[in-house]
Coordinates of N, CA and C in Angstrom, one line a residue:
Chain A
X80 N 7.3 15.9 48.7 CA 5.9 16.5 48.6 C 6.1 18.0 48.8
X81 N 5.9 18.8 47.8 CA 6.0 20.2 47.9 C 5.0 20.8 48.8
X82 N 5.4 21.9 49.4 CA 4.4 22.5 50.3 C 3.5 23.4 49.6
X83 N 2.8 24.3 50.3 CA 1.9 25.3 49.7 C 2.7 26.3 48.9
X84 N 2.3 26.5 47.6 CA 3.1 27.5 46.8 C 2.2 28.7 46.6
X85 N 2.9 29.8 46.7 CA 2.2 31.1 46.4 C 3.0 31.9 45.4
X86 N 2.3 32.5 44.5 CA 3.0 33.5 43.6 C 2.1 34.6 43.1
X87 N 2.7 35.7 42.9 CA 4.1 36.0 43.1 C 4.4 36.2 44.5
X88 N 5.7 36.2 44.9 CA 6.0 36.5 46.3 C 5.9 37.9 46.6
X89 N 6.2 38.8 45.6 CA 6.1 40.2 45.8 C 5.3 40.8 44.6
X90 N 4.4 41.7 44.9 CA 3.6 42.3 43.9 C 3.4 43.8 44.1
X91 N 3.8 44.6 43.1 CA 3.6 46.1 43.3 C 2.5 46.5 42.3
X92 N 1.6 47.2 42.8 CA 0.5 47.8 42.0 C 0.3 49.2 42.3
X93 N -0.2 50.0 41.3 CA -0.6 51.4 41.5 C -2.1 51.4 41.9
X94 N -2.5 52.4 42.6 CA -3.9 52.5 42.9 C -4.8 52.4 41.7
X95 N -5.8 51.6 41.9 CA -6.8 51.5 40.8 C -6.5 50.2 39.9
X96 N -5.3 49.6 40.0 CA -5.1 48.4 39.3 C -5.6 47.2 39.9
X97 N -5.5 46.1 39.3 CA -6.0 44.8 39.8 C -4.8 44.0 40.3
X98 N -5.0 43.3 41.4 CA -4.0 42.3 41.9 C -4.6 40.9 41.8
X99 N -3.8 40.0 41.3 CA -4.2 38.6 41.3 C -3.1 37.8 42.1
X100 N -3.5 37.1 43.1 CA -2.6 36.3 43.9 C -3.0 34.8 43.7
X101 N -2.0 34.0 43.5 CA -2.3 32.6 43.3 C -1.7 31.7 44.4
X102 N -2.5 30.6 44.6 CA -2.1 29.7 45.6 C -2.3 28.3 45.1
X103 N -1.2 27.5 45.2 CA -1.3 26.1 44.8 C -1.2 25.3 46.1
X104 N -2.3 24.6 46.5 CA -2.2 23.8 47.8 C -1.3 22.6 47.7
X105 N -1.1 22.1 48.9 CA -0.3 20.8 48.9 C -1.0 19.7 48.1
X106 N -0.2 18.8 47.6 CA -0.7 17.7 46.8 C -1.8 17.0 47.6
X107 N -3.0 16.8 47.0 CA -4.0 16.1 47.6 C -5.0 16.9 48.5
X108 N -4.6 18.2 48.8 CA -5.4 19.0 49.6 C -6.5 19.7 48.7
X109 N -7.7 19.7 49.2 CA -8.8 20.3 48.4 C -9.4 21.5 49.2
X110 N -8.8 21.8 50.3 CA -9.4 22.9 51.1 C -8.3 24.0 51.2
X111 N -8.7 25.2 50.9 CA -7.8 26.3 50.8 C -8.4 27.5 51.6
X112 N -7.5 28.2 52.3 CA -7.9 29.3 53.2 C -7.0 30.5 52.8
X113 N -7.5 31.7 52.8 CA -6.7 32.9 52.6 C -6.8 33.7 53.9
X114 N -5.6 34.3 54.3 CA -5.5 35.1 55.4 C -4.7 36.4 55.0
X115 N -5.0 37.5 55.7 CA -4.3 38.7 55.4 C -3.6 39.2 56.7
X116 N -2.4 39.7 56.5 CA -1.7 40.3 57.6 C -1.3 41.8 57.3
X117 N -2.0 42.7 57.8 CA -1.6 44.1 57.6 C -0.4 44.4 58.4
X118 N 0.4 45.5 58.0 CA 1.6 45.8 58.6 C 1.5 46.0 60.1
X119 N 2.3 45.3 60.9 CA 2.3 45.4 62.3 C 1.1 44.9 63.0
X120 N 0.3 44.0 62.3 CA -0.9 43.4 62.8 C -0.8 41.9 62.7
X121 N -1.8 41.3 63.4 CA -1.9 39.8 63.3 C -2.6 39.3 62.0
X122 N -2.6 38.0 61.8 CA -3.2 37.4 60.7 C -4.7 37.4 60.9
X123 N -5.5 37.7 59.8 CA -6.9 37.7 59.9 C -7.4 36.8 58.8
X124 N -8.4 35.9 59.1 CA -9.0 35.1 58.2 C -9.8 35.9 57.1
X125 N -9.7 35.4 55.9 CA -10.5 36.1 54.9 C -11.6 35.2 54.3
X126 N -11.1 34.0 53.8 CA -12.1 33.1 53.0 C -11.6 31.7 53.1
X127 N -12.6 30.8 53.0 CA -12.3 29.3 53.0 C -13.0 28.8 51.8
X128 N -12.2 28.0 51.0 CA -12.8 27.4 49.8 C -12.5 26.0 49.7
X129 N -13.4 25.2 49.2 CA -13.2 23.8 48.8 C -13.6 23.7 47.4
X130 N -12.7 23.0 46.7 CA -12.8 22.9 45.2 C -14.1 23.4 44.6
X131 N -14.1 24.5 43.9 CA -15.2 25.1 43.2 C -16.2 25.8 44.1
X132 N -16.1 25.7 45.4 CA -17.1 26.2 46.3 C -16.5 27.2 47.4
X133 N -17.2 28.2 47.6 CA -16.8 29.1 48.7 C -17.6 28.6 49.9
X134 N -16.9 28.2 51.0 CA -17.5 27.7 52.2 C -17.8 28.8 53.2
X135 N -16.8 29.7 53.4 CA -16.9 30.7 54.4 C -16.2 31.9 53.9
X136 N -16.9 33.0 53.7 CA -16.2 34.2 53.2 C -16.5 35.4 54.2
X137 N -16.6 35.0 55.5 CA -17.0 36.0 56.5 C -15.9 37.1 56.7
X138 N -14.7 36.8 56.3 CA -13.6 37.7 56.6 C -13.2 38.6 55.3
X139 N -14.0 38.3 54.3 CA -13.7 39.1 53.0 C -14.3 40.4 53.0
X140 N -13.6 41.5 52.6 CA -14.3 42.7 52.4 C -15.4 42.6 51.4
X141 N -16.5 43.3 51.5 CA -17.6 43.1 50.7 C -17.4 43.5 49.2
X142 N -16.5 44.5 49.1 CA -16.3 45.1 47.7 C -14.9 44.8 47.3
X143 N -14.7 44.7 46.0 CA -13.4 44.6 45.3 C -12.6 43.3 45.5
X144 N -13.0 42.5 46.5 CA -12.3 41.3 46.8 C -13.1 40.1 46.3
X145 N -12.4 39.1 45.7 CA -13.1 37.9 45.3 C -12.1 36.8 45.3
X146 N -12.6 35.5 45.5 CA -11.7 34.4 45.5 C -12.4 33.2 44.8
X147 N -11.5 32.4 44.2 CA -12.1 31.2 43.5 C -11.0 30.1 43.7
X148 N -11.5 28.9 43.5 CA -10.7 27.7 43.6 C -11.3 26.7 42.5
X149 N -10.8 26.9 41.3 CA -11.4 26.1 40.2 C -11.1 24.6 40.3
X150 N -11.8 23.8 39.5 CA -11.6 22.4 39.5 C -10.1 22.1 39.1
X151 N -9.6 22.8 38.2 CA -8.2 22.7 37.8 C -7.5 24.0 38.0
X152 N -6.3 23.9 38.5 CA -5.5 25.1 38.7 C -5.5 25.6 40.1
X153 N -4.7 26.7 40.3 CA -4.6 27.2 41.7 C -5.8 28.0 42.1
X154 N -5.8 28.3 43.4 CA -6.8 29.2 44.0 C -6.3 30.6 43.6
X155 N -7.3 31.5 43.4 CA -6.9 32.9 43.0 C -7.7 33.8 44.0
X156 N -6.9 34.8 44.6 CA -7.5 35.9 45.3 C -7.3 37.1 44.4
X157 N -8.4 37.7 44.1 CA -8.4 38.9 43.2 C -8.9 40.1 43.9
X158 N -8.1 41.2 43.8 CA -8.4 42.4 44.4 C -8.5 43.5 43.2
X159 N -9.7 44.0 43.1 CA -9.9 45.0 42.0 C -9.7 46.4 42.5
X160 N -9.3 47.3 41.7 CA -9.1 48.7 42.0 C -8.4 48.9 43.4
X161 N -7.2 48.4 43.5 CA -6.5 48.4 44.7 C -6.3 49.8 45.3
X162 N -6.3 49.8 46.6 CA -6.0 51.1 47.3 C -4.8 50.8 48.2
X163 N -4.3 51.9 48.8 CA -3.1 51.8 49.6 C -3.3 50.9 50.8
X164 N -4.5 50.9 51.3 CA -4.9 50.1 52.5 C -4.9 48.6 52.2
X165 N -4.8 48.2 51.0 CA -4.7 46.8 50.6 C -3.3 46.3 50.7
X166 N -2.3 47.2 50.9 CA -0.9 46.7 51.1 C -0.8 45.9 52.3
X167 N -0.4 44.6 52.1 CA -0.3 43.7 53.2 C 0.4 42.4 52.7
X168 N 0.5 41.5 53.6 CA 1.0 40.1 53.3 C -0.2 39.2 53.2
X169 N -0.4 38.5 52.1 CA -1.5 37.6 52.0 C -1.0 36.2 52.0
X170 N -1.5 35.4 52.9 CA -1.1 34.0 53.1 C -2.2 33.1 52.7
X171 N -1.8 32.0 52.1 CA -2.7 30.9 51.8 C -2.3 29.7 52.6
X172 N -3.3 29.0 53.0 CA -3.1 27.7 53.7 C -4.0 26.6 53.1
X173 N -3.5 25.4 53.2 CA -4.4 24.3 52.7 C -4.4 23.2 53.7
X174 N -5.5 22.4 53.6 CA -5.6 21.2 54.5 C -6.2 20.1 53.7
X175 N -6.1 18.9 54.3 CA -6.6 17.7 53.7 C -8.1 17.5 54.0
X176 N -8.4 17.5 55.3 CA -9.8 17.2 55.7 C -10.0 17.9 57.0
X177 N -10.4 19.2 57.0 CA -10.6 19.9 58.3 C -11.6 19.3 59.2
X178 N -12.6 18.6 58.7 CA -13.6 18.0 59.5 C -13.0 16.9 60.4
X179 N -11.9 16.4 60.0 CA -11.2 15.3 60.8 C -10.0 16.0 61.6
X180 N -10.0 17.3 61.7 CA -9.0 17.9 62.5 C -7.7 18.1 61.8
X181 N -7.7 17.9 60.5 CA -6.4 18.0 59.7 C -5.9 19.4 59.8
X182 N -4.6 19.5 59.8 CA -3.8 20.8 60.0 C -3.9 21.6 58.8
X183 N -3.9 23.0 59.0 CA -3.7 23.9 57.9 C -2.2 24.2 57.8
X184 N -1.7 24.1 56.6 CA -0.3 24.4 56.3 C -0.2 25.6 55.4
X185 N 0.7 26.5 55.8 CA 0.7 27.8 55.1 C 1.8 27.9 54.1
X186 N 1.5 28.8 53.1 CA 2.5 29.1 52.1 C 3.4 30.3 52.6
X187 N 4.3 30.7 51.7 CA 5.3 31.8 52.1 C 4.7 33.1 52.0
X188 N 3.5 33.3 51.4 CA 2.8 34.6 51.3 C 3.2 35.4 50.1
X189 N 2.3 36.3 49.8 CA 2.5 37.3 48.7 C 2.5 38.7 49.4
X190 N 3.5 39.4 49.2 CA 3.6 40.8 49.8 C 3.1 41.8 48.7
X191 N 1.9 42.4 49.0 CA 1.4 43.3 48.0 C 1.7 44.7 48.5
X192 N 2.2 45.5 47.6 CA 2.5 46.9 47.9 C 1.7 47.8 46.9
X193 N 0.9 48.6 47.4 CA 0.1 49.5 46.5 C 0.7 50.9 46.6
X194 N 1.1 51.4 45.4 CA 1.8 52.7 45.4 C 0.7 53.8 45.2
Chain B
X141 N -15.2 30.1 68.3 CA -13.9 29.6 68.8 C -13.5 30.2 70.1
X142 N -12.9 29.4 70.9 CA -12.6 29.9 72.3 C -11.4 30.9 72.1
X143 N -11.4 31.9 73.1 CA -10.3 32.9 73.1 C -9.2 32.3 73.9
X144 N -8.0 32.8 73.5 CA -6.8 32.3 74.2 C -6.0 33.5 74.7
X145 N -5.3 33.3 75.8 CA -4.5 34.4 76.4 C -3.1 33.9 76.6
X146 N -2.1 34.7 76.0 CA -0.7 34.4 76.1 C 0.1 35.5 76.6
X147 N 1.2 35.3 77.2 CA 2.1 36.4 77.6 C 2.6 37.2 76.4
X148 N 2.8 38.4 76.5 CA 3.2 39.2 75.3 C 4.6 38.8 74.8
X149 N 5.5 38.6 75.7 CA 6.9 38.2 75.3 C 7.5 37.4 76.4
X150 N 8.5 36.6 76.0 CA 9.3 35.8 76.9 C 10.8 35.8 76.3
X151 N 11.7 35.6 77.2 CA 13.1 35.4 76.8 C 13.5 34.0 77.3
X152 N 14.4 33.5 76.5 CA 14.9 32.1 76.8 C 16.4 32.1 76.5
X153 N 17.2 31.4 77.3 CA 18.6 31.2 77.0 C 18.8 30.1 76.0
X154 N 19.7 30.3 75.1 CA 20.0 29.3 74.1 C 20.4 28.0 74.7
X155 N 19.8 26.9 74.2 CA 20.1 25.6 74.8 C 19.2 25.2 75.9
X156 N 18.4 26.1 76.5 CA 17.5 25.8 77.6 C 16.1 25.5 77.0
X157 N 15.3 24.9 77.8 CA 13.9 24.7 77.4 C 13.1 26.0 77.4
X158 N 12.3 26.2 76.4 CA 11.4 27.3 76.4 C 10.0 26.8 76.7
X159 N 9.3 27.3 77.7 CA 8.0 26.9 78.1 C 7.0 28.0 77.8
X160 N 6.2 27.9 76.9 CA 5.2 29.0 76.5 C 3.8 28.6 77.0
X161 N 3.3 29.4 77.9 CA 1.9 29.0 78.4 C 0.8 29.6 77.6
X162 N -0.4 29.0 77.7 CA -1.5 29.5 77.0 C -2.8 29.2 77.8
X163 N -3.6 30.2 78.1 CA -4.9 29.9 78.8 C -6.0 29.9 77.8
X164 N -6.9 28.9 77.9 CA -8.1 28.8 77.0 C -9.2 28.3 77.8
X165 N -9.6 29.0 78.8 CA -10.6 28.5 79.8 C -12.0 28.3 79.2
X166 N -12.3 28.8 78.1 CA -13.6 28.6 77.5 C -13.7 27.5 76.4
X167 N -12.6 26.8 76.3 CA -12.5 25.7 75.3 C -13.6 24.7 75.4
X168 N -14.2 24.3 74.3 CA -15.2 23.3 74.2 C -14.6 21.9 74.1
X169 N -15.4 20.9 74.3 CA -14.9 19.5 74.3 C -14.4 19.0 73.0
X170 N -14.8 19.6 71.9 CA -14.4 19.1 70.6 C -13.4 20.1 69.9
X171 N -12.9 21.0 70.6 CA -12.0 22.0 70.1 C -10.5 21.6 70.3
X172 N -9.7 21.7 69.3 CA -8.3 21.4 69.4 C -7.5 22.6 69.8
X173 N -6.4 22.3 70.4 CA -5.4 23.4 70.7 C -4.3 23.3 69.6
X174 N -4.0 24.3 68.9 CA -3.0 24.3 67.9 C -1.9 25.4 68.2
X175 N -0.7 25.1 67.9 CA 0.4 26.0 68.0 C 1.1 26.2 66.7
X176 N 1.2 27.5 66.3 CA 2.0 27.9 65.1 C 3.0 28.9 65.6
X177 N 4.0 29.1 64.7 CA 4.9 30.2 64.9 C 5.2 30.9 63.6
X178 N 5.6 32.2 63.8 CA 5.9 33.0 62.6 C 7.2 33.7 62.8
X179 N 8.2 33.3 62.0 CA 9.5 33.8 62.1 C 9.6 35.0 61.2
X180 N 9.9 36.1 61.8 CA 9.9 37.4 61.0 C 8.7 37.5 60.2
X181 N 8.7 37.7 59.0 CA 7.5 37.9 58.2 C 7.2 36.7 57.3
X182 N 7.7 35.5 57.7 CA 7.5 34.3 56.9 C 6.0 33.8 57.1
X183 N 5.6 32.8 56.4 CA 4.3 32.2 56.6 C 4.3 31.5 57.9
X184 N 3.2 31.4 58.6 CA 3.1 30.7 59.8 C 3.5 29.2 59.6
X185 N 4.2 28.7 60.6 CA 4.7 27.4 60.6 C 3.9 26.6 61.6
X186 N 3.3 25.5 61.2 CA 2.7 24.6 62.1 C 3.7 23.9 63.1
X187 N 3.4 23.9 64.3 CA 4.3 23.2 65.3 C 3.6 21.9 65.8
X188 N 2.5 22.0 66.4 CA 1.9 20.8 67.0 C 0.4 21.1 67.4
X189 N -0.4 20.1 67.6 CA -1.7 20.3 68.1 C -2.1 19.1 68.9
X190 N -3.2 19.3 69.7 CA -3.7 18.3 70.6 C -5.1 18.5 71.0
X191 N -5.8 17.5 71.5 CA -7.1 17.6 71.9 C -7.2 17.4 73.4
X192 N -6.8 16.3 73.9 CA -6.8 16.0 75.4 C -5.5 15.6 75.9
X193 N -4.8 14.7 75.1 CA -3.6 14.1 75.6 C -2.4 14.9 75.3
X194 N -1.3 14.7 76.0 CA -0.1 15.4 75.7 C 0.4 14.9 74.4
X195 N 1.1 15.7 73.6 CA 1.6 15.3 72.4 C 3.1 15.7 72.3
X196 N 3.8 15.0 71.5 CA 5.2 15.3 71.2 C 5.5 15.0 69.8
X197 N 6.3 15.8 69.1 CA 6.8 15.6 67.8 C 8.3 16.0 67.8
X198 N 8.8 16.1 66.6 CA 10.3 16.4 66.4 C 10.6 17.8 66.8
X199 N 9.5 18.7 66.8 CA 9.8 20.1 67.1 C 9.5 20.4 68.6
X200 N 8.5 19.9 69.2 CA 8.1 20.4 70.5 C 7.2 19.3 71.2
X201 N 6.9 19.7 72.4 CA 5.9 18.9 73.2 C 4.8 19.9 73.6
X202 N 3.6 19.3 73.7 CA 2.4 20.1 74.1 C 1.8 19.4 75.3
X203 N 1.7 20.1 76.4 CA 1.1 19.6 77.6 C -0.2 20.3 77.8
X204 N -1.3 19.6 77.9 CA -2.6 20.1 78.1 C -3.1 19.7 79.5
X205 N -3.6 20.6 80.3 CA -4.0 20.3 81.6 C -5.3 19.4 81.5
X206 N -5.5 18.7 82.6 CA -6.6 17.7 82.6 C -8.0 18.4 82.3
X207 N -8.2 19.6 82.8 CA -9.4 20.3 82.6 C -9.4 21.0 81.2
X208 N -8.3 20.9 80.5 CA -8.1 21.5 79.2 C -8.2 23.0 79.2
X209 N -8.2 23.7 80.3 CA -8.3 25.1 80.3 C -7.0 25.8 80.1
X210 N -5.9 25.1 80.0 CA -4.6 25.7 79.7 C -3.7 24.7 79.1
X211 N -2.6 25.2 78.4 CA -1.7 24.3 77.9 C -0.3 25.0 77.8
X212 N 0.7 24.2 77.6 CA 2.1 24.7 77.6 C 2.8 24.1 76.4
X213 N 3.4 24.9 75.6 CA 4.3 24.4 74.5 C 5.7 24.4 75.0
X214 N 6.4 23.3 74.8 CA 7.7 23.2 75.3 C 8.7 22.9 74.1
X215 N 9.6 23.9 73.9 CA 10.7 23.6 73.0 C 11.9 23.2 73.8
X216 N 12.3 21.9 73.7 CA 13.2 21.3 74.7 C 14.6 22.0 74.7
X217 N 15.1 22.3 73.6 CA 16.5 22.9 73.5 C 16.4 24.1 72.5
X218 N 16.0 25.3 73.1 CA 15.8 26.4 72.2 C 17.1 26.9 71.5
X219 N 17.0 27.2 70.2 CA 18.1 27.8 69.5 C 17.8 29.2 69.0
X220 N 18.8 29.9 68.6 CA 18.5 31.3 68.1 C 17.5 31.3 67.0
X221 N 17.4 30.3 66.2 CA 16.5 30.2 65.1 C 15.0 30.0 65.6
X222 N 14.8 29.7 66.9 CA 13.5 29.6 67.4 C 12.9 30.9 67.8
X223 N 13.7 32.0 67.7 CA 13.1 33.3 67.9 C 12.0 33.6 66.9
X224 N 10.8 33.9 67.5 CA 9.6 34.0 66.6 C 8.4 34.5 67.5
X225 N 7.3 34.7 66.8 CA 6.0 34.9 67.5 C 5.3 33.6 67.5
X226 N 4.9 33.1 68.7 CA 4.2 31.8 68.8 C 2.8 32.1 69.1
X227 N 1.9 31.4 68.3 CA 0.5 31.6 68.5 C -0.2 30.3 69.0
X228 N -1.0 30.5 70.0 CA -1.8 29.4 70.5 C -3.2 29.6 70.0
X229 N -3.8 28.6 69.4 CA -5.1 28.8 68.8 C -6.0 27.7 69.1
X230 N -7.2 28.0 69.5 CA -8.2 27.0 69.7 C -9.1 26.9 68.5
X231 N -9.1 25.7 67.9 CA -9.8 25.5 66.6 C -11.0 24.6 66.8
X232 N -12.2 25.2 66.5 CA -13.4 24.4 66.5 C -14.1 24.4 65.2
X233 N -13.7 25.3 64.4 CA -14.4 25.4 63.1 C -13.4 25.4 62.0
X234 N -13.6 26.2 61.0 CA -12.8 26.2 59.8 C -11.6 27.1 59.8
X235 N -11.8 28.2 60.5 CA -10.8 29.3 60.4 C -9.9 29.4 61.7
X236 N -8.6 29.6 61.5 CA -7.7 29.9 62.6 C -7.9 31.3 63.0
X237 N -8.1 31.6 64.3 CA -8.2 33.0 64.8 C -6.9 33.3 65.5
X238 N -6.1 34.1 64.9 CA -4.8 34.4 65.5 C -4.9 35.6 66.4
X239 N -4.4 35.5 67.6 CA -4.3 36.6 68.6 C -2.9 37.3 68.3
X240 N -2.5 37.9 69.4 CA -1.2 38.7 69.3 C 0.0 37.7 69.5
X241 N -0.2 36.6 70.1 CA 0.8 35.6 70.3 C 1.9 36.0 71.3
X242 N 2.9 35.2 71.5 CA 4.0 35.5 72.4 C 5.2 35.6 71.6
X243 N 5.9 36.8 71.8 CA 7.2 37.0 71.1 C 8.3 36.2 72.0
X244 N 8.8 35.2 71.4 CA 9.9 34.5 72.1 C 11.3 34.9 71.6
X245 N 12.1 35.4 72.5 CA 13.4 35.8 72.1 C 14.4 34.8 72.7
X246 N 15.1 34.1 71.9 CA 16.2 33.2 72.4 C 17.5 33.9 72.3
X247 N 18.2 34.0 73.4 CA 19.4 34.8 73.5 C 20.6 33.9 73.8
X248 N 21.7 34.2 73.2 CA 23.0 33.5 73.4 C 23.7 33.9 74.7

């Protein structure tokens, strides 16, 4: 049973470009979470999605950031017009049934570097 | 979600047990205690979780006090590869709230 997959593992963008980060949850998991870790800081929750629905986006910056989890395919975190402050590690986690206390399992992360 | 308090850092000799404490005095009755660790800059790794009872798995043991206001993660035989940041998290909702964690250094 493959774990949470994220790609790309490393992404370099110039200021003003778009970044697309992909997350494939563990098999059978329909709940996906995105977290961001800025350099030398702790992980911060961004958004929680359940197939085709955004459940909680309280940690998402109001502008330039969006997330989706379509019926088919991976979850996508999209950052438009990237700035240097977006450079960070972005981690995705998935769970089976959080209401039942099911654990969130993390992927290896995508390291975004904005030049 | 309840706040947790952990020591900033701890050292442990290789082969000895590592006992990592966590205070969560404001925990509610339906909130779980979760432990994760992050080795260097890898993705957080789930270790163990519990509600009221002590728990044990192949990685660690979790001891939760009777009043649930504190807990201890025990790595029974620490190895150099256990050097990491360990996070104690109280989860009552959907999102994990990571604090600064405890930097555990296992030394030979």
